[in-house]
Amino acid sequence: MYRFILPVLAGFIFFTAQSQTFTELADTKPRDSEAAWRGLKNNYNFSWGNTDTRYPKYTIPVKQGMENPDGGSTAIRLTAWRGERVNAQAVLYVKDAWQDVSVKVSDLRSGSHIIPSAQVKISPVAYVMTDELNKDGKGGCGHRPDPTKFDSSIVADILDHHVPGFTVEANSTRPVWVSVDVPANVQPGNYKGTLTATGAGSKPLSLSISIQVLNRTLPDASKWSFHLDLWQNPYAVARFHNVPLWSREHFDHMRPLMKMLAGAGQKIITATIMQLPWAGQTYDPFSSMVQKIKNIDGSWQYDYEVFDKWVTYMMQEIGIDAQINCYTMIPWAMNFDYYDKGSNSVKFIHAKTGSPEFASYWMPFLKDFARHLKSKGWFEKTTIAMDERSLADMQSTIKLIKSADAGFKVSLAGNYHKEIEADIYDYCIAFGQHFPTEIKAERDRQGKRSTVYTCCTEPFPNTFTFSAPAEARWLGWHTAAGNYDGYLRWAYNSWTRSPLQDSRFKTWAGGDCYLVYPGGRSSIRFERLREGIQDFEKISILRRELASEPQKLKKLNDMISNFTMEGKAGQTTESMIRNAQQLLNRL
Amino acid sequence: MYRFILPVLAGFIFFTAQSQTFTELADTKPRDSEAAWRGLKNNYNFSWGNTDTRYPKYTIPVKQGMENPDGGSTAIRLTAWRGERVNAQAVLYVKDAWQDVSVKVSDLRSGSHIIPSAQVKISPVAYVMTDELNKDGKGGCGHRPDPTKFDSSIVADILDHHVPGFTVEANSTRPVWVSVDVPANVQPGNYKGTLTATGAGSKPLSLSISIQVLNRTLPDASKWSFHLDLWQNPYAVARFHNVPLWSREHFDHMRPLMKMLAGAGQKIITATIMQLPWAGQTYDPFSSMVQKIKNIDGSWQYDYEVFDKWVTYMMQEIGIDAQINCYTMIPWAMNFDYYDKGSNSVKFIHAKTGSPEFASYWMPFLKDFARHLKSKGWFEKTTIAMDERSLADMQSTIKLIKSADAGFKVSLAGNYHKEIEADIYDYCIAFGQHFPTEIKAERDRQGKRSTVYTCCTEPFPNTFTFSAPAEARWLGWHTAAGNYDGYLRWAYNSWTRSPLQDSRFKTWAGGDCYLVYPGGRSSIRFERLREGIQDFEKISILRRELASEPQKLKKLNDMISNFTMEGKAGQTTESMIRNAQQLLNRL
């Protein structure tokens, strides 16, 4: 079915981590000729590139932002706030194969002050198969049963920080991602260090890196105001690593992944209160974290062991503890599961909102769930979460929820509906929609969350594996520009069958289903998205700090106002972002 | 799919019981001409027939055992032991439609002694669709996906005792089954009474009935020695009546059915300890009566609520309390269910006997099950029940069972295997096979059960809906002839989709899946089978009583010896049975 599954052995780079080995799929794109590669002066080359570029694997990276292919750029200068993570990308490109390569960094020094090398994460970038937007260029939604109908290619996206020593194939490029977590307590100053690539049969190749650390501080991600909601899929992790759901091993495999999410300021635990809340649309369907057991006398019994274990883990071990969104009472299929003890089977009732069957399934559960959440001290943090459904369905369901317990919070990701706005505690609306100014102000006063989402719909901005990396950072600025509190994407890790090799799925454009990779591997997309979130936090801080400096504040606000949907015209995303970033560090 | 589902409205007789209405399907067979029916002297006719005949619906019953069609036989003389049930069959046959017909019986009187009319059950006989043996005449096994490949017709079988008043269609026959339960405490003597058919627009028609009650007593069915094992299917009852499994309504619907079974001397409660012990071969597959719950820490938890409720019901409310057969550890598919709490789903492991997976699924269950059975006082009555599998599989499984608890009993329905015979407490072997004489004697000394079964394999004797009724009674004599302790059939009530109308199934010959009908309706087959069981009990009693009368005993044993597989030659089943029955009442 997948055209590129078979040539799996054609790749030459093996990365291993947590017992997971993968081989990159073969590229399908034209490559630079042998002669072109032979024309390089040096056999092994190492140069700074930029973070906007997905360097093609078999192309000499001269056209991708380096002026001199023979030697490239040997020094990079970054600027950072204390506590900020700044990213850079270097590129290895070689004529002959280079084996046992590893890239290391020195401590960064500014006089007697040090940013220790442990704060710098170095990740060879691996390539994953992707496809493209729909042929009409209008987004990436819809079924894609036949991958041969789309132009596929491998793209640099996976930050494979696990790799201990690797081979750079002859006539090929291997990007290396560099993330510096500037400590919050470091002295301002200009910190300098060296990035060194060593490998078999060659002298080490070095690049210099310097970071100008400003006298401003970005707080820890756990304190960020940005209401980030990337939906977690624990089921994908258990399947990929082939471990029992909710076992110790399962939680162990989730830890680096979920810690990475917490490190981007995630606020919300994705939880389920029914089987298949999204009709099993992902490769790994969501099951219910709550067992609804129908006794043979017709009475209900609820088991929260899985739910409790998941929520407790996320709160206590991972540090994502602000909110629990529970999906859902109004799924697309309106089929509701229960374990029928009499027949020893999981059964489903089909019930419409407002029907007696719907109420008799949900009402006793909601009451018991409220009781349980209160006993755990979680009731105030929990929402019953909905996706867009008909207004009548949503109204009827909200009424039922509130009649079960008036204190229940409700969340919705969908269109803006003035009729139910007041009832939605956490309201995430589609890209391009806006909360009326007065409504948003009132929501702020009430402490309600008002956010925005993108999904497969948007050709730009997006976080597909083929999207321009700067688009992900653009989203943070857009969140500020639209006066949203944060951003939601429906899939943090709803992995495909072989997520490390092939980001294409039977539905939607490549990469739609996940932002990060197994083994706690980040991605160019995720790091750039996180940069945008940092920008959002920096904007919030600057707006407070610049309250008494109207000119500077105006500059900031003018810059932000570029990042509306309409504001993009005439500028490339990359230059918009570069200018905006520079402004944040100048103000 | 079923050729005869569509003409359902062509039938004219409606029977109702417990809210279940059914309409007989249209007959497919040649019928007597209008002229032939018009040739009858009387418009409405009522006559005694015999219990060996399934009277065709549209045929004047002259050829079926009555010498004079105009008036037929107006008197019948039966002979019975005290406590015995004796059956007779009368036939209504009419030129014009006769409406609001009901058949009643008077008390039967012998001087001042009375057999009250309440002891006489009168059941109009309804017709059900059947097919035929395989085309080669060699039994009724195999798939029958296309019913048009078999000759189908409706046959008289259902004893519809519920019907309050019915219509006999113009130019048709309606048999009426008469069962007399002679009280065990009645005085011997000749009891006489009258059977009367009344209906709209005609004078009542009467038949006389007399029963010679002998001075011998058949004990209550609960005390019979015959080890009867007809497998119950509670799932079919819940589905047919559309009530929740194990609900009060479910048990209410099962009561008349299971009481009827107890009334035939059933010894065994059919129970399940896994999902689909027979791979879902019946229209209503068997689920597990025990829930095996796998906790998220990998530990097992077992829930016996359904099992306990079913067993307690059968023992206390129904009176079937001698034995519990639990199916099975070695099903055909070797897939074993459990409720996986983590994924909120019923999962199956596939495991071969002797494998670590097999042992780790079964061993903790068997130990816990033994503990549970002992706590209920049922351990001694319970067997782990198997169907025929490879000898190695059975040996390995027996070993596992015994290692879990050396006291566990094991039962098997299959071929005779000397290698495992000693380990099988309740051993039921296939028709035509025999326990070696010494082995059987030793089994008797040890109190083990040694029985025989028939299934779809046998063209004769059988209890298909088209089988000659006398064959069912023949089975009781065969049980005695083969020195078996009893008889097993795999399906008491594994009903087809519409059991009251169509006894055909996608596999096996018509009626193979069930002996009785919904609503506690008996059948000609079941009543004749029960007669054979009575004969077996009478034989046992006579053998004891005649120990001092060798001549009579020899007569009895000679008669019994006719009922081996080979013994049938040269006699019709009906005459064999008639002679045998008469002998029992003469000795």
Coordinates of N, CA and C in Angstrom, one line a residue, chain A residues 333-509:
Chain A
A333 N -19.8 9.7 16.0 CA -20.6 8.5 15.7 C -21.8 8.4 16.7
M334 N -21.7 9.1 17.8 CA -22.7 9.0 18.9 C -23.0 7.5 19.3
N335 N -21.9 6.8 19.4 CA -22.0 5.4 19.9 C -21.2 5.4 21.2
F336 N -21.8 4.9 22.3 CA -21.3 5.0 23.6 C -21.0 3.6 24.2
D337 N -19.8 3.4 24.6 CA -19.4 2.1 25.1 C -19.7 1.8 26.5
Y338 N -19.9 0.5 26.8 CA -19.9 0.1 28.2 C -19.5 -1.4 28.2
Y339 N -19.0 -1.8 29.3 CA -18.7 -3.2 29.4 C -19.9 -3.9 30.0
D340 N -20.5 -4.8 29.2 CA -21.7 -5.5 29.6 C -21.3 -6.8 30.3
K341 N -21.4 -6.8 31.6 CA -21.0 -7.9 32.4 C -21.7 -9.2 32.0
G342 N -23.0 -9.1 31.7 CA -23.8 -10.3 31.4 C -23.2 -11.0 30.2
S343 N -22.9 -10.3 29.2 CA -22.4 -10.9 27.9 C -20.9 -10.9 27.8
N344 N -20.2 -10.4 28.8 CA -18.8 -10.4 28.8 C -18.3 -9.7 27.5
S345 N -18.9 -8.6 27.2 CA -18.5 -7.9 26.0 C -18.6 -6.4 26.1
V346 N -17.8 -5.7 25.3 CA -18.0 -4.2 25.3 C -19.1 -3.9 24.3
K347 N -20.1 -3.3 24.7 CA -21.2 -3.0 23.9 C -21.3 -1.5 23.6
F348 N -22.0 -1.1 22.7 CA -22.2 0.3 22.4 C -23.7 0.6 22.3
I349 N -24.1 1.7 22.9 CA -25.5 2.2 22.6 C -25.4 3.4 21.6
H350 N -26.3 3.5 20.7 CA -26.4 4.6 19.8 C -27.5 5.5 20.4
A351 N -27.1 6.7 20.6 CA -28.1 7.6 21.2 C -27.9 9.1 20.8
K352 N -29.0 9.7 20.5 CA -28.9 11.1 20.1 C -28.9 12.0 21.3
T353 N -28.4 13.2 21.2 CA -28.5 14.2 22.3 C -30.0 14.4 22.5
G354 N -30.3 14.6 23.8 CA -31.7 14.9 24.1 C -32.6 13.7 24.3
S355 N -32.0 12.5 23.9 CA -32.9 11.3 24.0 C -32.8 10.8 25.4
P356 N -33.8 10.0 25.8 CA -33.7 9.4 27.1 C -32.5 8.4 27.2
E357 N -32.2 7.8 26.1 CA -31.0 6.9 26.2 C -29.7 7.6 26.4
F358 N -29.6 8.8 25.8 CA -28.4 9.6 26.0 C -28.3 10.0 27.4
A359 N -29.4 10.5 28.0 CA -29.4 11.0 29.4 C -29.2 9.8 30.3
S360 N -29.7 8.6 30.0 CA -29.6 7.6 31.0 C -28.2 7.0 30.9
Y361 N -27.5 7.2 29.8 CA -26.1 6.7 29.8 C -25.2 7.8 30.5
W362 N -25.5 9.1 30.2 CA -24.5 10.1 30.7 C -24.8 10.6 32.1
M363 N -26.1 10.8 32.4 CA -26.4 11.4 33.7 C -25.8 10.7 34.9
P364 N -26.0 9.4 35.1 CA -25.4 8.8 36.2 C -23.9 8.8 36.2
F365 N -23.3 8.8 35.0 CA -21.9 8.9 35.0 C -21.4 10.3 35.4
L366 N -22.0 11.3 34.8 CA -21.6 12.7 35.1 C -21.7 13.0 36.6
K367 N -22.7 12.5 37.3 CA -22.9 12.7 38.7 C -21.7 12.0 39.5
D368 N -21.5 10.7 39.1 CA -20.5 10.0 39.7 C -19.1 10.5 39.4
F369 N -18.9 11.0 38.2 CA -17.6 11.5 37.8 C -17.3 12.8 38.6
A370 N -18.4 13.7 38.8 CA -18.2 14.9 39.6 C -17.8 14.5 41.0
R371 N -18.5 13.6 41.5 CA -18.2 13.1 42.9 C -16.7 12.7 43.0
H372 N -16.3 11.9 42.0 CA -15.0 11.3 42.0 C -13.9 12.5 41.8
L373 N -14.2 13.4 40.9 CA -13.2 14.5 40.6 C -13.1 15.3 41.9
K374 N -14.2 15.5 42.6 CA -14.1 16.3 43.8 C -13.3 15.6 44.9
S375 N -13.5 14.3 44.9 CA -12.7 13.6 45.9 C -11.2 13.6 45.6
K376 N -10.8 13.8 44.4 CA -9.4 13.9 44.0 C -8.9 15.3 44.0
G377 N -9.8 16.3 44.2 CA -9.4 17.7 44.1 C -9.2 18.2 42.7
W378 N -9.8 17.5 41.7 CA -9.6 17.8 40.3 C -10.8 18.5 39.7
F379 N -11.9 18.6 40.4 CA -13.1 19.0 39.7 C -13.0 20.4 39.1
E380 N -12.3 21.3 39.7 CA -12.2 22.7 39.2 C -11.2 22.7 38.0
K381 N -10.4 21.7 37.8 CA -9.5 21.7 36.7 C -10.0 20.9 35.5
T382 N -11.2 20.3 35.7 CA -11.7 19.4 34.6 C -12.7 20.0 33.8
T383 N -12.6 19.8 32.5 CA -13.7 20.2 31.6 C -14.2 19.0 30.8
I384 N -15.5 19.0 30.5 CA -16.1 18.0 29.6 C -15.9 18.7 28.2
A385 N -15.1 18.0 27.4 CA -14.6 18.6 26.2 C -15.4 18.1 24.9
M386 N -15.6 19.1 24.1 CA -16.4 18.8 22.9 C -15.6 19.3 21.6
D387 N -15.9 18.6 20.5 CA -15.5 19.1 19.2 C -16.8 19.7 18.6
E388 N -16.6 20.5 17.6 CA -17.7 21.1 16.9 C -18.8 20.1 16.5
R389 N -20.0 20.4 17.0 CA -21.2 19.6 16.5 C -22.3 20.6 16.3
S390 N -23.4 20.2 15.9 CA -24.5 21.1 15.7 C -24.8 21.9 16.9
L391 N -25.2 23.2 16.8 CA -25.5 24.0 17.9 C -26.5 23.4 18.8
A392 N -27.5 22.8 18.3 CA -28.6 22.2 19.1 C -28.0 21.0 19.9
D393 N -27.1 20.2 19.3 CA -26.5 19.1 20.0 C -25.7 19.7 21.2
M394 N -24.9 20.7 20.9 CA -24.0 21.3 22.0 C -24.9 21.9 23.1
Q395 N -25.9 22.6 22.7 CA -26.7 23.3 23.7 C -27.4 22.2 24.6
S396 N -27.9 21.2 24.0 CA -28.6 20.1 24.7 C -27.6 19.4 25.7
T397 N -26.4 19.2 25.2 CA -25.4 18.5 26.0 C -24.9 19.4 27.2
I398 N -24.7 20.7 26.9 CA -24.3 21.6 28.0 C -25.3 21.6 29.1
K399 N -26.6 21.6 28.7 CA -27.7 21.6 29.6 C -27.6 20.4 30.5
L400 N -27.4 19.2 29.8 CA -27.3 18.0 30.6 C -26.1 18.0 31.6
I401 N -25.0 18.5 31.1 CA -23.8 18.6 32.0 C -24.1 19.4 33.2
K402 N -24.7 20.6 32.9 CA -24.9 21.5 34.0 C -26.0 21.0 35.0
S403 N -26.9 20.2 34.4 CA -27.9 19.7 35.4 C -27.3 18.5 36.2
A404 N -26.3 17.9 35.7 CA -25.6 16.8 36.5 C -24.9 17.5 37.6
D405 N -24.2 18.6 37.3 CA -23.5 19.4 38.3 C -23.2 20.8 37.7
A406 N -23.8 21.8 38.3 CA -23.8 23.1 37.8 C -22.3 23.6 37.7
G407 N -21.5 23.0 38.5 CA -20.1 23.5 38.5 C -19.2 22.9 37.5
F408 N -19.7 22.0 36.7 CA -18.9 21.4 35.6 C -18.5 22.4 34.6
K409 N -17.2 22.4 34.3 CA -16.7 23.3 33.2 C -16.8 22.5 31.9
V410 N -16.9 23.3 30.8 CA -17.1 22.8 29.5 C -16.0 23.4 28.6
S411 N -15.4 22.6 27.7 CA -14.5 23.2 26.7 C -15.0 22.8 25.3
L412 N -14.6 23.6 24.3 CA -15.0 23.3 23.0 C -13.9 23.7 22.0
A413 N -13.6 22.9 21.0 CA -12.8 23.3 19.9 C -13.7 23.3 18.7
G414 N -14.0 24.5 18.1 CA -14.9 24.5 17.0 C -15.1 26.0 16.5
N415 N -16.2 26.2 15.9 CA -16.5 27.5 15.5 C -16.9 28.4 16.6
Y416 N -16.9 29.7 16.4 CA -17.4 30.6 17.4 C -18.9 30.7 17.3
H417 N -19.6 30.4 18.5 CA -21.0 30.5 18.5 C -21.4 31.4 19.7
K418 N -22.0 32.5 19.4 CA -22.3 33.4 20.5 C -23.3 32.8 21.4
E419 N -24.2 31.9 20.9 CA -25.2 31.3 21.8 C -24.7 30.5 22.9
I420 N -23.5 29.9 22.8 CA -23.1 29.1 23.9 C -21.8 29.6 24.5
E421 N -21.3 30.7 23.9 CA -20.0 31.2 24.4 C -19.9 31.3 25.9
A422 N -20.9 31.8 26.5 CA -20.9 32.0 28.0 C -20.7 30.7 28.8
D423 N -21.1 29.6 28.2 CA -21.0 28.4 28.9 C -19.7 27.6 28.7
I424 N -18.9 28.2 27.8 CA -17.6 27.5 27.4 C -16.5 28.1 28.2
Y425 N -15.9 27.3 29.1 CA -14.8 27.8 30.0 C -13.6 27.9 29.1
D426 N -13.3 26.9 28.3 CA -12.1 26.8 27.5 C -12.5 26.7 26.1
Y427 N -12.5 27.9 25.4 CA -13.1 27.9 24.0 C -12.0 28.1 23.0
C428 N -11.8 27.2 22.1 CA -10.8 27.2 21.1 C -11.5 27.3 19.8
I429 N -11.2 28.4 19.1 CA -11.9 28.6 17.8 C -11.0 28.5 16.6
A430 N -11.6 28.3 15.5 CA -10.8 27.9 14.3 C -10.0 29.1 13.8
F431 N -8.8 28.8 13.2 CA -7.9 29.8 12.6 C -8.8 30.7 11.7
G432 N -8.6 32.0 11.9 CA -9.4 33.0 11.0 C -10.6 33.5 11.7
Q433 N -11.0 32.9 12.8 CA -12.2 33.4 13.6 C -11.7 34.2 14.8
H434 N -12.5 35.1 15.2 CA -12.1 35.9 16.3 C -13.2 36.0 17.4
F435 N -12.8 36.2 18.6 CA -13.8 36.5 19.7 C -14.1 38.0 19.6
P436 N -15.3 38.4 19.6 CA -15.6 39.8 19.6 C -14.9 40.5 20.8
T437 N -14.4 41.7 20.6 CA -13.5 42.3 21.6 C -14.1 42.4 23.0
E438 N -15.3 42.8 23.1 CA -16.0 42.9 24.4 C -16.1 41.5 25.1
I439 N -16.5 40.5 24.2 CA -16.7 39.2 24.7 C -15.3 38.7 25.3
K440 N -14.3 38.9 24.5 CA -13.0 38.4 24.9 C -12.6 39.1 26.3
A441 N -12.8 40.4 26.4 CA -12.5 41.1 27.6 C -13.3 40.5 28.8
E442 N -14.5 40.2 28.6 CA -15.3 39.7 29.6 C -14.9 38.2 30.0
R443 N -14.5 37.5 29.0 CA -14.0 36.1 29.2 C -12.7 36.2 30.1
D444 N -11.8 37.2 29.7 CA -10.6 37.4 30.5 C -10.9 37.7 31.9
R445 N -11.9 38.6 32.1 CA -12.3 39.0 33.5 C -12.7 37.7 34.3
Q446 N -13.4 36.8 33.6 CA -13.9 35.6 34.3 C -12.9 34.5 34.4
G447 N -11.7 34.8 33.8 CA -10.7 33.7 33.9 C -10.9 32.6 32.9
K448 N -11.7 32.8 31.9 CA -12.0 31.8 30.9 C -10.8 31.8 29.8
R449 N -10.6 30.7 29.2 CA -9.6 30.6 28.2 C -10.2 30.7 26.8
S450 N -9.5 31.4 26.0 CA -10.0 31.7 24.6 C -8.8 31.6 23.7
T451 N -8.8 30.5 22.9 CA -7.6 30.1 22.1 C -8.0 29.9 20.7
V452 N -7.0 29.6 19.9 CA -7.2 29.3 18.4 C -6.5 28.0 18.0
Y453 N -7.1 27.4 17.0 CA -6.5 26.2 16.5 C -6.2 26.2 15.0
T454 N -5.2 25.4 14.6 CA -5.1 25.1 13.2 C -5.2 23.6 13.1
C455 N -5.5 23.1 11.9 CA -5.6 21.7 11.7 C -5.2 21.4 10.2
C456 N -5.8 20.4 9.6 CA -5.4 20.1 8.2 C -5.9 21.1 7.2
T457 N -6.8 22.0 7.7 CA -7.4 23.0 6.8 C -6.5 23.9 6.2
E458 N -5.5 24.4 7.0 CA -4.7 25.6 6.6 C -3.5 25.1 5.7
P459 N -3.4 25.6 4.5 CA -2.2 25.4 3.8 C -1.0 26.2 4.4
F460 N -1.3 27.4 5.0 CA -0.4 28.2 5.7 C -1.2 28.9 6.8
P461 N -0.7 29.0 8.0 CA 0.5 28.4 8.5 C 0.2 27.0 9.0
N462 N 1.2 26.1 8.8 CA 0.9 24.8 9.3 C 2.2 24.1 9.8
T463 N 2.0 22.9 10.3 CA 3.2 22.2 10.9 C 3.2 20.8 10.3
F464 N 2.8 20.7 9.0 CA 3.1 19.5 8.3 C 4.6 19.2 8.2
T465 N 5.0 18.0 7.9 CA 6.4 17.7 7.8 C 7.0 18.5 6.6
F466 N 6.2 18.9 5.7 CA 6.8 19.7 4.6 C 6.6 21.2 4.7
S467 N 5.9 21.6 5.8 CA 5.7 23.0 6.0 C 7.0 23.7 6.2
A468 N 7.1 25.0 5.8 CA 8.3 25.8 6.1 C 8.4 25.9 7.6
P469 N 9.6 25.6 8.2 CA 9.7 25.6 9.7 C 9.3 26.9 10.3
A470 N 9.5 28.0 9.6 CA 9.2 29.3 10.3 C 7.7 29.5 10.5
E471 N 6.9 28.7 9.8 CA 5.4 28.8 10.0 C 5.0 28.4 11.4
A472 N 5.7 27.5 12.0 CA 5.4 27.0 13.3 C 5.6 28.1 14.3
R473 N 6.7 28.9 14.1 CA 7.0 30.0 15.0 C 6.0 31.1 14.8
W474 N 5.6 31.3 13.5 CA 4.6 32.3 13.2 C 3.3 32.2 14.0
L475 N 3.0 30.9 14.4 CA 1.7 30.7 15.1 C 1.7 31.4 16.5
G476 N 2.9 31.4 17.1 CA 3.0 32.2 18.4 C 2.6 33.6 18.2
W477 N 3.2 34.2 17.2 CA 2.9 35.6 16.9 C 1.4 35.9 16.5
H478 N 0.9 34.9 15.8 CA -0.5 35.0 15.4 C -1.4 34.9 16.6
T479 N -1.0 34.1 17.6 CA -1.8 34.0 18.8 C -1.8 35.4 19.5
A480 N -0.7 36.0 19.5 CA -0.6 37.4 20.1 C -1.5 38.4 19.3
A481 N -1.3 38.3 18.0 CA -2.0 39.2 17.1 C -3.5 39.1 17.2
G482 N -4.0 37.9 17.4 CA -5.4 37.7 17.4 C -6.0 37.8 18.8
N483 N -5.1 38.2 19.8 CA -5.6 38.3 21.2 C -6.1 37.0 21.7
Y484 N -5.5 35.9 21.3 CA -5.9 34.6 21.8 C -5.0 34.4 23.0
D485 N -5.5 33.5 23.9 CA -4.7 33.1 25.1 C -3.8 32.0 24.8
G486 N -3.9 31.3 23.7 CA -3.1 30.2 23.4 C -3.5 29.5 22.1
Y487 N -3.0 28.3 21.9 CA -3.1 27.6 20.7 C -3.3 26.1 20.9
L488 N -4.1 25.5 20.1 CA -4.4 24.1 20.2 C -4.1 23.4 18.8
R489 N -3.5 22.2 19.0 CA -3.4 21.4 17.8 C -3.9 20.0 18.2
W490 N -4.6 19.3 17.3 CA -5.3 18.1 17.7 C -4.4 16.9 17.9
A491 N -3.1 17.0 17.6 CA -2.3 15.8 17.6 C -0.9 16.1 18.0
Y492 N -0.5 15.8 19.2 CA 0.9 15.9 19.6 C 1.6 14.6 19.1
N493 N 1.0 13.5 19.3 CA 1.7 12.2 18.9 C 0.8 11.1 18.5
S494 N -0.2 11.4 17.7 CA -1.0 10.4 17.1 C -0.3 9.8 15.9
W495 N 0.7 9.0 16.3 CA 1.7 8.5 15.3 C 1.1 7.7 14.2
T496 N 1.8 7.7 13.1 CA 1.5 6.8 12.0 C 2.1 5.4 12.3
R497 N 1.9 4.5 11.4 CA 2.4 3.1 11.7 C 3.9 3.2 12.0
S498 N 4.7 3.9 11.1 CA 6.1 3.9 11.3 C 6.5 5.4 11.4
P499 N 6.2 6.1 12.5 CA 6.4 7.5 12.5 C 7.8 8.0 12.3
L500 N 8.8 7.2 12.6 CA 10.2 7.6 12.4 C 10.6 7.6 10.9
Q501 N 9.8 6.9 10.1 CA 10.1 6.8 8.7 C 9.2 7.4 7.8
D502 N 7.9 7.4 8.1 CA 6.9 7.8 7.2 C 5.8 8.6 7.9
S503 N 5.8 9.9 7.6 CA 4.8 10.7 8.3 C 3.5 10.8 7.6
R504 N 3.4 10.1 6.4 CA 2.1 10.1 5.7 C 1.1 9.3 6.3
F505 N -0.2 9.6 6.1 CA -1.3 8.9 6.7 C -2.4 8.7 5.7
K506 N -3.3 7.8 6.0 CA -4.4 7.5 5.1 C -5.3 8.7 4.9
T507 N -5.2 9.6 5.9 CA -6.0 10.9 5.8 C -5.0 12.0 6.1
W508 N -5.2 13.2 5.5 CA -4.5 14.4 5.8 C -3.0 14.4 5.3
A509 N -2.5 15.6 5.2 CA -1.2 15.8 4.7 C -0.1 15.3 5.7

